């Protein structure tokens, strides 16, 4: 499986769609770069350079409600101000379920812009659950 989900190289330096293998590769790469992972996975072992932001409708410390995108945005922006990071949106499908496709795509574009402005890398993990049209739109957003 390719790191860049059907492409041989990233769409531009520091951005791209990731499959499962690519996701784990980015997490394990360069231990000196902070990783900000927006996820629903609980099987990721946080380390000193991995900051996990869990999306959940259940109120709990360290969790962000996926329908409160403004809180998620503020949290990520604060983290990007601290240090250069690899930002990984690992919950795109969940954002689509909770907010609709258009809102999730717009929010993904905003996160990408924030990361680029902060000199950070931005990635989106995708699975077979997404159709080709949605994957194409994500590629365009990451261009």
PDB file of C-alpha atoms in Angstrom:
ATOM      1  CA  UNK A   1       0.000   0.000   0.000  1.00  0.00           C
ATOM      2  CA  UNK A   2       1.336   3.451  -0.806  1.00  0.00           C
ATOM      3  CA  UNK A   3       1.998   6.098   1.813  1.00  0.00           C
ATOM      4  CA  UNK A   4       0.106   8.690  -0.179  1.00  0.00           C
ATOM      5  CA  UNK A   5      -3.124   6.775  -0.901  1.00  0.00           C
ATOM      6  CA  UNK A   6      -2.870   6.021  -4.581  1.00  0.00           C
ATOM      7  CA  UNK A   7      -0.111   8.498  -5.400  1.00  0.00           C
ATOM      8  CA  UNK A   8       3.626   7.961  -5.456  1.00  0.00           C
ATOM      9  CA  UNK A   9       4.413  11.249  -3.687  1.00  0.00           C
ATOM     10  CA  UNK A  10       2.620  13.830  -1.555  1.00  0.00           C
ATOM     11  CA  UNK A  11       0.392  16.409  -3.211  1.00  0.00           C
ATOM     12  CA  UNK A  12       2.803  19.093  -2.028  1.00  0.00           C
ATOM     13  CA  UNK A  13       5.595  19.024   0.484  1.00  0.00           C
ATOM     14  CA  UNK A  14       4.084  18.232   3.838  1.00  0.00           C
ATOM     15  CA  UNK A  15       0.544  17.310   2.871  1.00  0.00           C
ATOM     16  CA  UNK A  16      -1.411  14.372   1.656  1.00  0.00           C
ATOM     17  CA  UNK A  17      -3.996  11.703   2.036  1.00  0.00           C
ATOM     18  CA  UNK A  18      -2.806   8.808   4.153  1.00  0.00           C
ATOM     19  CA  UNK A  19      -3.838   5.190   4.276  1.00  0.00           C
ATOM     20  CA  UNK A  20      -3.351   3.078   7.426  1.00  0.00           C
ATOM     21  CA  UNK A  21       0.302   2.359   6.652  1.00  0.00           C
ATOM     22  CA  UNK A  22       1.012   6.030   5.988  1.00  0.00           C
ATOM     23  CA  UNK A  23      -0.696   7.051   9.214  1.00  0.00           C
ATOM     24  CA  UNK A  24       1.569   4.811  11.292  1.00  0.00           C
ATOM     25  CA  UNK A  25       4.615   5.895   9.299  1.00  0.00           C
ATOM     26  CA  UNK A  26       3.983   9.590  10.056  1.00  0.00           C
ATOM     27  CA  UNK A  27       3.393   8.823  13.760  1.00  0.00           C
ATOM     28  CA  UNK A  28       6.737   7.026  13.966  1.00  0.00           C
ATOM     29  CA  UNK A  29       8.706   9.521  11.886  1.00  0.00           C
ATOM     30  CA  UNK A  30      10.963  12.238  13.293  1.00  0.00           C
ATOM     31  CA  UNK A  31      10.565  12.079  17.078  1.00  0.00           C
ATOM     32  CA  UNK A  32      11.577  15.747  17.325  1.00  0.00           C
ATOM     33  CA  UNK A  33       8.433  16.953  15.516  1.00  0.00           C
ATOM     34  CA  UNK A  34       5.211  17.203  17.500  1.00  0.00           C
ATOM     35  CA  UNK A  35       2.297  15.150  16.132  1.00  0.00           C
ATOM     36  CA  UNK A  36      -1.224  16.500  16.630  1.00  0.00           C
ATOM     37  CA  UNK A  37      -3.699  13.693  15.940  1.00  0.00           C
ATOM     38  CA  UNK A  38      -7.439  14.378  15.738  1.00  0.00           C
ATOM     39  CA  UNK A  39      -8.913  10.928  16.165  1.00  0.00           C
ATOM     40  CA  UNK A  40     -11.503   8.514  17.527  1.00  0.00           C
ATOM     41  CA  UNK A  41      -8.926   5.750  18.023  1.00  0.00           C
ATOM     42  CA  UNK A  42      -8.121   4.754  21.559  1.00  0.00           C
ATOM     43  CA  UNK A  43      -5.381   2.316  20.607  1.00  0.00           C
ATOM     44  CA  UNK A  44      -2.760   4.997  19.905  1.00  0.00           C
ATOM     45  CA  UNK A  45      -0.095   5.114  22.568  1.00  0.00           C
ATOM     46  CA  UNK A  46       0.591   8.765  23.266  1.00  0.00           C
ATOM     47  CA  UNK A  47       4.241   9.645  23.560  1.00  0.00           C
ATOM     48  CA  UNK A  48       6.070  12.819  24.407  1.00  0.00           C
ATOM     49  CA  UNK A  49       5.710  14.084  20.841  1.00  0.00           C
ATOM     50  CA  UNK A  50       2.120  12.929  20.168  1.00  0.00           C
ATOM     51  CA  UNK A  51      -0.794  15.117  21.248  1.00  0.00           C
ATOM     52  CA  UNK A  52      -4.110  13.275  20.864  1.00  0.00           C
ATOM     53  CA  UNK A  53      -7.375  15.151  20.456  1.00  0.00           C
ATOM     54  CA  UNK A  54     -10.232  12.688  20.858  1.00  0.00           C
ATOM     55  CA  UNK A  55     -13.558  13.404  19.190  1.00  0.00           C
ATOM     56  CA  UNK A  56     -16.572  12.244  21.152  1.00  0.00           C
ATOM     57  CA  UNK A  57     -20.113  13.365  21.910  1.00  0.00           C
ATOM     58  CA  UNK A  58     -19.609  12.098  25.485  1.00  0.00           C
ATOM     59  CA  UNK A  59     -18.261  14.891  27.722  1.00  0.00           C
ATOM     60  CA  UNK A  60     -14.913  13.843  29.129  1.00  0.00           C
ATOM     61  CA  UNK A  61     -11.613  15.617  29.859  1.00  0.00           C
ATOM     62  CA  UNK A  62      -9.423  15.685  26.767  1.00  0.00           C
ATOM     63  CA  UNK A  63     -12.329  15.111  24.394  1.00  0.00           C
ATOM     64  CA  UNK A  64     -13.867  17.579  21.949  1.00  0.00           C
ATOM     65  CA  UNK A  65     -17.442  17.371  20.714  1.00  0.00           C
ATOM     66  CA  UNK A  66     -17.219  16.857  16.909  1.00  0.00           C
ATOM     67  CA  UNK A  67     -20.085  19.289  16.342  1.00  0.00           C
ATOM     68  CA  UNK A  68     -18.183  22.083  18.134  1.00  0.00           C
ATOM     69  CA  UNK A  69     -15.719  22.743  15.337  1.00  0.00           C
ATOM     70  CA  UNK A  70     -14.826  26.192  16.716  1.00  0.00           C
ATOM     71  CA  UNK A  71     -13.424  24.585  19.886  1.00  0.00           C
ATOM     72  CA  UNK A  72     -11.476  22.049  17.852  1.00  0.00           C
ATOM     73  CA  UNK A  73     -10.126  24.844  15.653  1.00  0.00           C
ATOM     74  CA  UNK A  74      -9.001  26.926  18.674  1.00  0.00           C
ATOM     75  CA  UNK A  75      -7.314  23.921  20.266  1.00  0.00           C
ATOM     76  CA  UNK A  76      -5.358  23.105  17.124  1.00  0.00           C
ATOM     77  CA  UNK A  77      -4.412  26.728  16.502  1.00  0.00           C
ATOM     78  CA  UNK A  78      -2.989  26.982  20.060  1.00  0.00           C
ATOM     79  CA  UNK A  79      -0.954  23.806  19.531  1.00  0.00           C
ATOM     80  CA  UNK A  80       0.358  25.086  16.193  1.00  0.00           C
ATOM     81  CA  UNK A  81       1.564  28.271  17.866  1.00  0.00           C
ATOM     82  CA  UNK A  82       3.699  26.236  20.279  1.00  0.00           C
ATOM     83  CA  UNK A  83       5.791  24.355  17.720  1.00  0.00           C
ATOM     84  CA  UNK A  84       5.995  23.084  14.178  1.00  0.00           C
ATOM     85  CA  UNK A  85       3.853  19.961  13.947  1.00  0.00           C
ATOM     86  CA  UNK A  86       2.528  17.172  11.829  1.00  0.00           C
ATOM     87  CA  UNK A  87      -1.258  17.577  12.034  1.00  0.00           C
ATOM     88  CA  UNK A  88      -3.183  14.408  11.192  1.00  0.00           C
ATOM     89  CA  UNK A  89      -6.947  14.496  10.759  1.00  0.00           C
ATOM     90  CA  UNK A  90      -7.735  10.863  11.478  1.00  0.00           C
ATOM     91  CA  UNK A  91     -11.470  11.329  11.928  1.00  0.00           C
ATOM     92  CA  UNK A  92     -12.670  12.843   8.651  1.00  0.00           C
ATOM     93  CA  UNK A  93     -15.433  10.255   8.204  1.00  0.00           C
ATOM     94  CA  UNK A  94     -16.713  10.957  11.727  1.00  0.00           C
ATOM     95  CA  UNK A  95     -16.762  14.703  11.044  1.00  0.00           C
ATOM     96  CA  UNK A  96     -18.843  13.959   7.926  1.00  0.00           C
ATOM     97  CA  UNK A  97     -21.323  11.914   9.969  1.00  0.00           C
ATOM     98  CA  UNK A  98     -21.679  14.578  12.656  1.00  0.00           C
ATOM     99  CA  UNK A  99     -21.550  17.733  10.491  1.00  0.00           C
ATOM    100  CA  UNK A 100     -22.297  16.764   6.889  1.00  0.00           C
ATOM    101  CA  UNK A 101     -19.915  16.482   3.943  1.00  0.00           C
ATOM    102  CA  UNK A 102     -19.801  20.165   2.969  1.00  0.00           C
ATOM    103  CA  UNK A 103     -19.021  21.328   6.511  1.00  0.00           C
ATOM    104  CA  UNK A 104     -16.391  18.608   6.992  1.00  0.00           C
ATOM    105  CA  UNK A 105     -14.687  19.527   3.701  1.00  0.00           C
ATOM    106  CA  UNK A 106     -14.695  23.248   4.560  1.00  0.00           C
ATOM    107  CA  UNK A 107     -13.312  22.532   8.014  1.00  0.00           C
ATOM    108  CA  UNK A 108     -10.589  20.304   6.555  1.00  0.00           C
ATOM    109  CA  UNK A 109      -9.605  23.153   4.229  1.00  0.00           C
ATOM    110  CA  UNK A 110      -9.406  25.531   7.167  1.00  0.00           C
ATOM    111  CA  UNK A 111      -7.221  23.124   9.160  1.00  0.00           C
ATOM    112  CA  UNK A 112      -4.939  22.712   6.163  1.00  0.00           C
ATOM    113  CA  UNK A 113      -4.604  26.501   5.832  1.00  0.00           C
ATOM    114  CA  UNK A 114      -3.859  26.887   9.548  1.00  0.00           C
ATOM    115  CA  UNK A 115      -1.154  24.226   9.351  1.00  0.00           C
ATOM    116  CA  UNK A 116       0.449  25.773   6.264  1.00  0.00           C
ATOM    117  CA  UNK A 117       0.418  29.258   7.836  1.00  0.00           C
ATOM    118  CA  UNK A 118       2.119  27.823  10.930  1.00  0.00           C
ATOM    119  CA  UNK A 119       4.775  26.071   8.806  1.00  0.00           C
ATOM    120  CA  UNK A 120       3.407  22.653   9.708  1.00  0.00           C
ATOM    121  CA  UNK A 121       2.464  19.552   7.750  1.00  0.00           C
ATOM    122  CA  UNK A 122      -1.164  18.466   7.339  1.00  0.00           C
ATOM    123  CA  UNK A 123      -2.483  15.002   6.536  1.00  0.00           C
ATOM    124  CA  UNK A 124      -5.896  13.370   6.285  1.00  0.00           C
ATOM    125  CA  UNK A 125      -6.348   9.637   6.758  1.00  0.00           C
ATOM    126  CA  UNK A 126      -8.916   8.049   4.486  1.00  0.00           C
ATOM    127  CA  UNK A 127     -10.396   4.605   4.286  1.00  0.00           C
ATOM    128  CA  UNK A 128     -12.374   2.601   1.776  1.00  0.00           C
ATOM    129  CA  UNK A 129     -15.543   4.098   3.271  1.00  0.00           C
ATOM    130  CA  UNK A 130     -15.115   7.245   1.160  1.00  0.00           C
ATOM    131  CA  UNK A 131     -16.198   7.373  -2.447  1.00  0.00           C
ATOM    132  CA  UNK A 132     -13.911   8.537  -5.260  1.00  0.00           C
ATOM    133  CA  UNK A 133     -15.683  11.905  -5.556  1.00  0.00           C
ATOM    134  CA  UNK A 134     -15.009  12.725  -1.896  1.00  0.00           C
ATOM    135  CA  UNK A 135     -11.389  11.574  -2.154  1.00  0.00           C
ATOM    136  CA  UNK A 136     -10.957  13.768  -5.240  1.00  0.00           C
ATOM    137  CA  UNK A 137     -12.381  16.771  -3.351  1.00  0.00           C
ATOM    138  CA  UNK A 138     -10.010  16.121  -0.447  1.00  0.00           C
ATOM    139  CA  UNK A 139      -7.078  15.999  -2.871  1.00  0.00           C
ATOM    140  CA  UNK A 140      -8.159  19.368  -4.289  1.00  0.00           C
ATOM    141  CA  UNK A 141      -8.392  20.859  -0.792  1.00  0.00           C
ATOM    142  CA  UNK A 142      -4.885  19.635   0.004  1.00  0.00           C
ATOM    143  CA  UNK A 143      -3.447  21.029  -3.239  1.00  0.00           C
TER     144      UNK A 143
END
